[in-house]
PDB file of C-alpha atoms in Angstrom:
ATOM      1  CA  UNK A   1     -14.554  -1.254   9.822  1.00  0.00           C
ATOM      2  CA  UNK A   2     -16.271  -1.445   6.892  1.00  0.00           C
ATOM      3  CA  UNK A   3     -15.440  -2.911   3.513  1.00  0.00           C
ATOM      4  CA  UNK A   4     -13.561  -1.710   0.562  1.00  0.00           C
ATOM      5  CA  UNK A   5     -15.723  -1.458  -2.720  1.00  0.00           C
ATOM      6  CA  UNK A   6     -13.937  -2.820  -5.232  1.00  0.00           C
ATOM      7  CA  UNK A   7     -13.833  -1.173  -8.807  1.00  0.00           C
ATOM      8  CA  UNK A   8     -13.105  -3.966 -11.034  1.00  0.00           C
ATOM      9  CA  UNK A   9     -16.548  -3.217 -12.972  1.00  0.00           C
ATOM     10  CA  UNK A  10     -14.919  -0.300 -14.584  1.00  0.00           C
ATOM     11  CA  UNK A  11     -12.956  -2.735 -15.775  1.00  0.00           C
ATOM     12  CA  UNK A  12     -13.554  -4.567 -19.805  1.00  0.00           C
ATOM     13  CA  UNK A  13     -12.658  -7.836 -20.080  1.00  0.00           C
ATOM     14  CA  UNK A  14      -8.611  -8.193 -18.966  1.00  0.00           C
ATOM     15  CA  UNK A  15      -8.009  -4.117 -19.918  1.00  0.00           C
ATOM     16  CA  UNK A  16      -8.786  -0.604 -18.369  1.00  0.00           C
ATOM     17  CA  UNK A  17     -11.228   1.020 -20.949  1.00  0.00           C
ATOM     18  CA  UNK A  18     -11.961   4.443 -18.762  1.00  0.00           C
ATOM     19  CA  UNK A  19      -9.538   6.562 -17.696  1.00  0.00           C
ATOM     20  CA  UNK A  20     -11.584   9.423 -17.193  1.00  0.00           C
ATOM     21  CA  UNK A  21     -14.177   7.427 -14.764  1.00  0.00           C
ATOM     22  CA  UNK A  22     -11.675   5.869 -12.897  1.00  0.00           C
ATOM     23  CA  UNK A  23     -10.069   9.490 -12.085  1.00  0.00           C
ATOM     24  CA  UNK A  24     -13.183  10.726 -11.529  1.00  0.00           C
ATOM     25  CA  UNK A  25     -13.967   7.754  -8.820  1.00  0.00           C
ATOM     26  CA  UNK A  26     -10.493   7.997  -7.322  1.00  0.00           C
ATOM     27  CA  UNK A  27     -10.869  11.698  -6.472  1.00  0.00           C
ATOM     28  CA  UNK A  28     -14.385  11.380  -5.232  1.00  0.00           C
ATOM     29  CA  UNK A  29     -13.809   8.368  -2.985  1.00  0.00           C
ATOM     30  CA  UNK A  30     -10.062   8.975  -2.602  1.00  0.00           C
ATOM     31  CA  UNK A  31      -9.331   5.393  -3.717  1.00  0.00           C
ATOM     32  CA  UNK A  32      -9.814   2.869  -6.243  1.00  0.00           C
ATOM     33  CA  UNK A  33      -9.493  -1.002  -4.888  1.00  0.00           C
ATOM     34  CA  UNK A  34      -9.396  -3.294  -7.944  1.00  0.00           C
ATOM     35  CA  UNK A  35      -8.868  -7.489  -7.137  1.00  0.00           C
ATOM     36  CA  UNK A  36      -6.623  -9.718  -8.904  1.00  0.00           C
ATOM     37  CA  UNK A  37      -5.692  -7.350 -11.825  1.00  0.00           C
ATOM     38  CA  UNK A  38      -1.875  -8.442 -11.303  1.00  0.00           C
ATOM     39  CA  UNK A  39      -0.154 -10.580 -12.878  1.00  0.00           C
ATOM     40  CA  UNK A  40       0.910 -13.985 -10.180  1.00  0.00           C
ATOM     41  CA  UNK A  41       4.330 -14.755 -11.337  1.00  0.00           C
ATOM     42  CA  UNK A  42       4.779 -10.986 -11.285  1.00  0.00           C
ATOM     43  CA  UNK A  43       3.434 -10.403  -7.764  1.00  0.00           C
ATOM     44  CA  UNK A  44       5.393 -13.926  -6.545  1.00  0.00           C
ATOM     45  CA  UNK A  45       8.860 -13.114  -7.834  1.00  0.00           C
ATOM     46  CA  UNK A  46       8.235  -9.698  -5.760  1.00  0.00           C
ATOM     47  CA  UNK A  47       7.009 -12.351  -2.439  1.00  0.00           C
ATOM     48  CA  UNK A  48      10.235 -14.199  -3.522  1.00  0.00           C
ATOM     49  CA  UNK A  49      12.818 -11.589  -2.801  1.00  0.00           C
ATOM     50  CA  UNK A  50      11.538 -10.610   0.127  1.00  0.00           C
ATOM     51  CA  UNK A  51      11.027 -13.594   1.388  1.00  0.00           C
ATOM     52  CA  UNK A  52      14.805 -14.402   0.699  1.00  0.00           C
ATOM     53  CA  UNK A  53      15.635 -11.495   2.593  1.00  0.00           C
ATOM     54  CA  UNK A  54      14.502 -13.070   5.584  1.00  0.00           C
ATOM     55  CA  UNK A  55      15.746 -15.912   5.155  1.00  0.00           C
ATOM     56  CA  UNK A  56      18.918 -14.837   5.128  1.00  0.00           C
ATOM     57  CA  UNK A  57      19.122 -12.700   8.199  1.00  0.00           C
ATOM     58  CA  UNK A  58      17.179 -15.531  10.007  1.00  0.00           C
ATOM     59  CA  UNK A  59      14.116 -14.274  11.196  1.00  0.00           C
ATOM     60  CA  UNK A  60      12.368 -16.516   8.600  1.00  0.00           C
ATOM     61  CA  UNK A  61      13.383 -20.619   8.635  1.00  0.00           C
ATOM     62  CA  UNK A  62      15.530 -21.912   5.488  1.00  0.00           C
ATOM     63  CA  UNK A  63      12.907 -23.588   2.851  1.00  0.00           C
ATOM     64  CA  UNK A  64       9.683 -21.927   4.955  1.00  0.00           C
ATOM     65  CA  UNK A  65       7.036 -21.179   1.785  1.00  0.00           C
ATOM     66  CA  UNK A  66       5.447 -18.444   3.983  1.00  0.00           C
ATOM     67  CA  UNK A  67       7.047 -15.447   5.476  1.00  0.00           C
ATOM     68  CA  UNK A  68       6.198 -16.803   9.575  1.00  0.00           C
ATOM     69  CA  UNK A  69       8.382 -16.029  12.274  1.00  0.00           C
ATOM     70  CA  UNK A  70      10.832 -18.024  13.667  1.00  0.00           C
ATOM     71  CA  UNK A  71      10.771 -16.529  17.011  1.00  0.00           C
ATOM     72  CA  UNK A  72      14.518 -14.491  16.282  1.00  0.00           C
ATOM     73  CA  UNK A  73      15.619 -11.528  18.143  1.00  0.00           C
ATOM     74  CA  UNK A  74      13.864  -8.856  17.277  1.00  0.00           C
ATOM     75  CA  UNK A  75      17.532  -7.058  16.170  1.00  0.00           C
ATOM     76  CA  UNK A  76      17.886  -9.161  13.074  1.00  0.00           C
ATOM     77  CA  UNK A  77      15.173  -7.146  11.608  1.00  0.00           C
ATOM     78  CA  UNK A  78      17.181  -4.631  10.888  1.00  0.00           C
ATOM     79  CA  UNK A  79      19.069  -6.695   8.744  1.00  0.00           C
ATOM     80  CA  UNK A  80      16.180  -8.048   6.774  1.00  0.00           C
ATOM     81  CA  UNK A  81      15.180  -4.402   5.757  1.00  0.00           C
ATOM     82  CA  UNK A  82      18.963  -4.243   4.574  1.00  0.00           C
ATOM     83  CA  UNK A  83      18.866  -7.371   3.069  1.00  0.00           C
ATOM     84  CA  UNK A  84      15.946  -6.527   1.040  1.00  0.00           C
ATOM     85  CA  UNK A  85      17.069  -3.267   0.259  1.00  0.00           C
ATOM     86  CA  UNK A  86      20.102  -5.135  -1.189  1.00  0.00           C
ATOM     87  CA  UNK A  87      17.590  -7.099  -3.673  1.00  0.00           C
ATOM     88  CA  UNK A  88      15.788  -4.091  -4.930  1.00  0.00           C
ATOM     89  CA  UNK A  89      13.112  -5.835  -5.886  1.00  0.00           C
ATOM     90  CA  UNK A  90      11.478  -2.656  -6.728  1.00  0.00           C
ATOM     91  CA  UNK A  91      13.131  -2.838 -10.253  1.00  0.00           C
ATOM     92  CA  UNK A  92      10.862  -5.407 -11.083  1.00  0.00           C
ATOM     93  CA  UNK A  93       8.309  -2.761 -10.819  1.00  0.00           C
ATOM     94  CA  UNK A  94       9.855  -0.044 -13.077  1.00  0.00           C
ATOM     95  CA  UNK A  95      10.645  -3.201 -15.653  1.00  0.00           C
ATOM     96  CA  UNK A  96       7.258  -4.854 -15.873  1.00  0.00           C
ATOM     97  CA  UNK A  97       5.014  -4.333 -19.728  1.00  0.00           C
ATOM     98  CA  UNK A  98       1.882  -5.803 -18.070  1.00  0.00           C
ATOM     99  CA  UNK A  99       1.653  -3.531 -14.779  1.00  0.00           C
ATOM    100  CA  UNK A 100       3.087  -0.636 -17.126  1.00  0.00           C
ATOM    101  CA  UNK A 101      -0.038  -0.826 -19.146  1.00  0.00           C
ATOM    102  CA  UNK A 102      -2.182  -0.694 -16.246  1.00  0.00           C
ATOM    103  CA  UNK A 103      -0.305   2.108 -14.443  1.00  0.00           C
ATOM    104  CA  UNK A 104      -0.739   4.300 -17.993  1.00  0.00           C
ATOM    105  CA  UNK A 105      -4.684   4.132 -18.094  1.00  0.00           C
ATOM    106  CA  UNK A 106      -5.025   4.609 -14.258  1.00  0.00           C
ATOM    107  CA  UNK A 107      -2.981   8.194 -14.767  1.00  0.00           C
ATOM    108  CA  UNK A 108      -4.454   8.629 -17.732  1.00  0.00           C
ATOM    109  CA  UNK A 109      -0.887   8.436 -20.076  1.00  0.00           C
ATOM    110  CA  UNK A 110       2.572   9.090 -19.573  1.00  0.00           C
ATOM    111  CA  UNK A 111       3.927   8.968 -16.301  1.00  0.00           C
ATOM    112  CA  UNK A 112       7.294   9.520 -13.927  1.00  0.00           C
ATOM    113  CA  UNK A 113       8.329   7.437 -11.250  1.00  0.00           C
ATOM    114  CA  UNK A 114       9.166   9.555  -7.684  1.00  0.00           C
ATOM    115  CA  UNK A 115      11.418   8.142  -6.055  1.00  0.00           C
ATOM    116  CA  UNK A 116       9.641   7.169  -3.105  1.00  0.00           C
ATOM    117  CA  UNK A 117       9.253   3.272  -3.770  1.00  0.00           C
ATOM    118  CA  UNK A 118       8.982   1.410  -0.041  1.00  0.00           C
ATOM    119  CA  UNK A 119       9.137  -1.585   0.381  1.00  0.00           C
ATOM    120  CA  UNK A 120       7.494  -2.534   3.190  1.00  0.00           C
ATOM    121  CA  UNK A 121       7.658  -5.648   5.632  1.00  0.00           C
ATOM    122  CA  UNK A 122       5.191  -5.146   8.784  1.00  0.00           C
ATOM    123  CA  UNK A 123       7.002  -7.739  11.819  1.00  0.00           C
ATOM    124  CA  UNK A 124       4.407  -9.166  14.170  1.00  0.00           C
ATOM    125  CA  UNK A 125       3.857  -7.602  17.740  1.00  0.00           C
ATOM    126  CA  UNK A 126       2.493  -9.085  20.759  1.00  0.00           C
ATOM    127  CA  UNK A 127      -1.364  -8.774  20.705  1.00  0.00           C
ATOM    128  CA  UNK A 128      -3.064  -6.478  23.156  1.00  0.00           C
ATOM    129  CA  UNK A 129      -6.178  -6.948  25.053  1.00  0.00           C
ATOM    130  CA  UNK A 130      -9.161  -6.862  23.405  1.00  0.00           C
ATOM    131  CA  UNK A 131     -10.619  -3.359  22.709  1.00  0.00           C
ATOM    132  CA  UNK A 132     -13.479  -2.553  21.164  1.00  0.00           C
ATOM    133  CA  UNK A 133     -12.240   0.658  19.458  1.00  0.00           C
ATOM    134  CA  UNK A 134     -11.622  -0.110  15.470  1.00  0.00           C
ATOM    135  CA  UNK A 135      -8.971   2.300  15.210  1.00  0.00           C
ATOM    136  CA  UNK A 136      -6.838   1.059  18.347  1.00  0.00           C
ATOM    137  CA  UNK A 137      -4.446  -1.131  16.026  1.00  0.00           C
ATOM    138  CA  UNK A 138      -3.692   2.027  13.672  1.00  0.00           C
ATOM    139  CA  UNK A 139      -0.237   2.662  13.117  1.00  0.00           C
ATOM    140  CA  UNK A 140       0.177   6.391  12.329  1.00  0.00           C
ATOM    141  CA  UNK A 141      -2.653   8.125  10.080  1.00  0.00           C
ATOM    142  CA  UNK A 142      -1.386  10.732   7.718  1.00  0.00           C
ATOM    143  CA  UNK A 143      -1.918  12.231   3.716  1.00  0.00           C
ATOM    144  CA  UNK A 144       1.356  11.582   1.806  1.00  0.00           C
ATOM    145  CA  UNK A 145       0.649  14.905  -0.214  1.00  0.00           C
ATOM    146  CA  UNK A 146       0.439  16.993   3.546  1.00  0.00           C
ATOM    147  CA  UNK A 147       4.641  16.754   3.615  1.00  0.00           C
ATOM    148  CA  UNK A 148       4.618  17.342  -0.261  1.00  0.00           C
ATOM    149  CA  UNK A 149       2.767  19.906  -1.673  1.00  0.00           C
ATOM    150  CA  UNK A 150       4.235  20.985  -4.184  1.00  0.00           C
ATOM    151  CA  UNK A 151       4.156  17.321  -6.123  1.00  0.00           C
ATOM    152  CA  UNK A 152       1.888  15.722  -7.930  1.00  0.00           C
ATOM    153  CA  UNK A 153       0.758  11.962  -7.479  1.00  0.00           C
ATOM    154  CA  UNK A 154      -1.257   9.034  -6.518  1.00  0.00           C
ATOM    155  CA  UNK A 155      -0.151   6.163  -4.788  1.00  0.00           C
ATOM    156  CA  UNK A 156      -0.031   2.588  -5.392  1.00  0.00           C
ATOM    157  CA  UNK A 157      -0.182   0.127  -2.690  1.00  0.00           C
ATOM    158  CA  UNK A 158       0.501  -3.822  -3.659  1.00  0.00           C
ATOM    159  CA  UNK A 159      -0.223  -6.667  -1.003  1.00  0.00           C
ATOM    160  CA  UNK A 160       2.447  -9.099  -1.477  1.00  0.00           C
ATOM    161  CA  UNK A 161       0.507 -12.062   0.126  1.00  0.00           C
ATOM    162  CA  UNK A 162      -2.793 -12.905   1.425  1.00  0.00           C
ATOM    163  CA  UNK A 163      -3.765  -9.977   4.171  1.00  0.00           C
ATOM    164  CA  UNK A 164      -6.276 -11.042   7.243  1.00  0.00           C
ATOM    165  CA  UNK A 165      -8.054  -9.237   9.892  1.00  0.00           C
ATOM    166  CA  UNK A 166      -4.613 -10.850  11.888  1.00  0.00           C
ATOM    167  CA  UNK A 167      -1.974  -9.771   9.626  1.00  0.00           C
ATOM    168  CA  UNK A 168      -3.228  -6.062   9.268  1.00  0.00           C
ATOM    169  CA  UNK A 169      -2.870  -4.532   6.432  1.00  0.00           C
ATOM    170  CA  UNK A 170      -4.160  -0.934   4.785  1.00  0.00           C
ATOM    171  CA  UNK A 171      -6.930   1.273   6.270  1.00  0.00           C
ATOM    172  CA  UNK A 172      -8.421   4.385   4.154  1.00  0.00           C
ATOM    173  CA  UNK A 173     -10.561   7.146   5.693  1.00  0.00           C
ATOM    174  CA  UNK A 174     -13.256   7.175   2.171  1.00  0.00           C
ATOM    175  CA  UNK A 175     -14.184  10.549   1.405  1.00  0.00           C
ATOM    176  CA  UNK A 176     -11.599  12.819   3.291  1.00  0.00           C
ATOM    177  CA  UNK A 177      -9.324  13.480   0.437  1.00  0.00           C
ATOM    178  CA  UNK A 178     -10.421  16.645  -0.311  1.00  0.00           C
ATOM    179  CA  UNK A 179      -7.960  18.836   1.945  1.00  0.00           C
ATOM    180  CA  UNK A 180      -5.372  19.363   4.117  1.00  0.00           C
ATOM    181  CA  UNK A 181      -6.968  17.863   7.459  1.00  0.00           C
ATOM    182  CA  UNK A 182      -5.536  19.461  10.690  1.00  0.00           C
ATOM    183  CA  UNK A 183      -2.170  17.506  12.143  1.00  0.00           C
ATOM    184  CA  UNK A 184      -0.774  16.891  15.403  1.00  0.00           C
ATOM    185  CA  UNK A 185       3.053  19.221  14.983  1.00  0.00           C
ATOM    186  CA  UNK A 186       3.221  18.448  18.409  1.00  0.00           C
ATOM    187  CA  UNK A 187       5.021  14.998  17.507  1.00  0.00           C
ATOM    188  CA  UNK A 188       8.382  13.729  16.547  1.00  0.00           C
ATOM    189  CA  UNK A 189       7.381  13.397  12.762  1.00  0.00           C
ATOM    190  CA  UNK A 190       4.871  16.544  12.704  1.00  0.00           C
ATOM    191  CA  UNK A 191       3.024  14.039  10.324  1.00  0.00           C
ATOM    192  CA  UNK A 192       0.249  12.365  12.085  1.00  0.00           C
ATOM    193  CA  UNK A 193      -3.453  13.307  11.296  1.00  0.00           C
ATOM    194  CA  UNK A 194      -5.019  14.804  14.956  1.00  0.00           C
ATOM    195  CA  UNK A 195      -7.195  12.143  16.838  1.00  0.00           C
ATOM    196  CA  UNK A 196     -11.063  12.391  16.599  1.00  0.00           C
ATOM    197  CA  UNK A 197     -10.414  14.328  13.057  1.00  0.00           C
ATOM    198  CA  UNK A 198     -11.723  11.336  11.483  1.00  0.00           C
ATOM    199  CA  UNK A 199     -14.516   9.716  12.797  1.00  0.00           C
ATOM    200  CA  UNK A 200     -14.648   5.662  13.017  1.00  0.00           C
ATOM    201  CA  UNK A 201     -17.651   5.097  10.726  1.00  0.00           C
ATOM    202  CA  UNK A 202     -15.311   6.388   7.957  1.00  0.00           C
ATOM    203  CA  UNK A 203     -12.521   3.860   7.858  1.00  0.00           C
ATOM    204  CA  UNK A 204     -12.421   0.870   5.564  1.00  0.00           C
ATOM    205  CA  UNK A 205     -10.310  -2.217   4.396  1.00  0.00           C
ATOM    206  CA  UNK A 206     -10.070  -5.252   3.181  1.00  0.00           C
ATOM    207  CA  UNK A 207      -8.678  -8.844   3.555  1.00  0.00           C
ATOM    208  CA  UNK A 208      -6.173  -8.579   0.470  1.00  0.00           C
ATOM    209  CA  UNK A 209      -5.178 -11.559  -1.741  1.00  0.00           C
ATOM    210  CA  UNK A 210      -2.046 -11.269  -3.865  1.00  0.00           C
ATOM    211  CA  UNK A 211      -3.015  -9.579  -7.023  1.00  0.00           C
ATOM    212  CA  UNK A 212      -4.946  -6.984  -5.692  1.00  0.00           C
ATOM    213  CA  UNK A 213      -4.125  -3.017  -5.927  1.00  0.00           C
ATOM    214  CA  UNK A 214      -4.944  -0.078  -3.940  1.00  0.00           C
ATOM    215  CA  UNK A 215      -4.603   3.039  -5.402  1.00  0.00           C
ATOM    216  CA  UNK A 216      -4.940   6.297  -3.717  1.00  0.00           C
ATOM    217  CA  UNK A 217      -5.409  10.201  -4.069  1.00  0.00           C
ATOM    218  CA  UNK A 218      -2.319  11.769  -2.565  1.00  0.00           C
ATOM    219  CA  UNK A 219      -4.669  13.623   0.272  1.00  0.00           C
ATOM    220  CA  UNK A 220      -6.151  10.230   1.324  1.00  0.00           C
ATOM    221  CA  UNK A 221      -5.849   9.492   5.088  1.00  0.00           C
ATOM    222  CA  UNK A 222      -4.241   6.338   5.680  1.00  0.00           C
ATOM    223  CA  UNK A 223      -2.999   3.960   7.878  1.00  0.00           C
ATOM    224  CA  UNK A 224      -1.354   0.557   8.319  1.00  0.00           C
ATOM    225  CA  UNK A 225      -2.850  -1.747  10.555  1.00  0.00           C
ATOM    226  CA  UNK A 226      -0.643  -3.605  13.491  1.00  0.00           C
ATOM    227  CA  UNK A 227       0.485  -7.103  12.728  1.00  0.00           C
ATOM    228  CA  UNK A 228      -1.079  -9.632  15.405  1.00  0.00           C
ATOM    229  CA  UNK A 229      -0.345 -12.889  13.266  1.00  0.00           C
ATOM    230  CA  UNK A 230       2.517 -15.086  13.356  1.00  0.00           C
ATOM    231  CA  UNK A 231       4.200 -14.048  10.317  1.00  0.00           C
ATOM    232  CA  UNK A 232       5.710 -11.286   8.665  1.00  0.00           C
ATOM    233  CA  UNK A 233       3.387  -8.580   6.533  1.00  0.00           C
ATOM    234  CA  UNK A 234       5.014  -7.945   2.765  1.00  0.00           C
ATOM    235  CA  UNK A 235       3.842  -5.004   0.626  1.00  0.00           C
ATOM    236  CA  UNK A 236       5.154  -2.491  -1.710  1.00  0.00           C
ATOM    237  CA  UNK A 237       4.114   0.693  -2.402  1.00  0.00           C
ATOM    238  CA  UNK A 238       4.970   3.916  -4.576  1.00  0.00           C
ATOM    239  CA  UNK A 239       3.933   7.569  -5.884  1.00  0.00           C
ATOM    240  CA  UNK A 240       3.580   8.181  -9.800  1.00  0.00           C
ATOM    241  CA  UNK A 241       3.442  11.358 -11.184  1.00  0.00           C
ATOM    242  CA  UNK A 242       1.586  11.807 -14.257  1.00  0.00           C
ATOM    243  CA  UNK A 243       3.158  13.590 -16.898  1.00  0.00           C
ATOM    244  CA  UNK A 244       1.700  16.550 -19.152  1.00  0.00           C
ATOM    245  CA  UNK A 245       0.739  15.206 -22.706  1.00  0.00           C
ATOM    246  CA  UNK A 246       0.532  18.892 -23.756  1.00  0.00           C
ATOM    247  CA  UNK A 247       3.214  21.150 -22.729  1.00  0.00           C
ATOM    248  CA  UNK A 248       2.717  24.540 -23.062  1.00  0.00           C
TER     249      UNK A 248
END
């Protein structure tokens, strides 16, 4: 796949000066990808919950720095999401100045939270044979705004830890936000974009540090990417809607 373009050159110094070209890059790429424009005791005491979380239901050792798999049954997952949920680290999101300021010029002023905040940890799965098909390790490609289209938003997407060709991460189909694409409604979720819609040349990603940001158009086809690494993959992600400085 090919790589992510970053946007941090529409960046000044340590602020967002543009609003207007970033929304004008986000709707004709369908993302913006900026690196290390987070703060790192911000984006750790996010890693820290979650890494607490599996700690405590024991799929991650006691005192392990890094979220790797101690080889558990696969049932005391369940009870890591719970755990987790338990934390709601998520209000570290909603209470933040620094990431506030950023999230205000990316939607251009005021904003609402939906709430649709995930937070999201990715376990590893056995690897497969080799295959020579890029897409063969997608999870499930979809556009949020396809189930939702009434509501209006863009999505954030923060990589909790560094993210390798191993560990997965986020793929984005660049340049196929700008409609409805045809979906399988043959399937259990009636939510996956239909196979050979998209062709391979168009997906990109990255390998994502902590700090980074993804930011998409809601109409963005997306994907996760399956876990082959030893460890577990921690990300959070959620849907602002920007509010309207002139009401009628």
């Amino acid at each position: 796949m090919r790589e992510l373009t970053a946007a941090n050159d529409v960046l000044g110094d340590d602020v967002f000066r543009d609003s207007a070209a970033l929304d004008h890059l986000l709707h004709a790429k369908g993302y913006l990808f900026f690196r290390d424009v987070l703060d790192g005791a911000f984006v750790e005491g996010l890693r820290a919950e979650y890494l607490v979380a599996l700690q405590e239901a024991g799929v991650v050792d006691q005192g392990s720095a890094e979220p790797v798999w101690n080889g558990a049954c696969a049932g005391r997952f369940a009870a890591a999401l719970e755990a987790l949920k338990a934390r709601e680290p998520w209000k570290r999101l909603c209470a933040d100045p620094m990431l506030a300021r950023i999230l205000r010029v990316i939607m251009g002023g005021e904003y609402s939270w939906l709430p649709l905040i995930t937070c999201r940890v990715s376990p590893p799965i056995e690897r497969p044979a080799p295959c020579s098909d890029a897409t063969s390790r997608f999870v499930r490609v979809h556009q949020d705004g396809y189930n939702n289209p009434s509501l209006t938003f863009v999505i954030f997407w923060l990589p909790l830890m560094p993210i390798d060709e191993d560990v997965g991460g986020l793929a984005i189909a660049e340049g196929f936000n700008g409609t409805v694409l045809p979906h399988d409604t043959s399937g259990p979720t009636k939510f996956g974009i239909r196979s050979g819609v998209i062709p391979e040349d168009a997906w990109a990603t990255a390998t994502f540090r902590s700090g980074d940001m993804v930011v998409l158009d809601a109409l963005t086809p997306h994907t996760g990417i399956t876990n082959h690494s030893d460890r577990f993959r921690m990300s959070i992600d959620f849907r602002l809607s920007p509010q309207c400085r002139h009401p009628v």
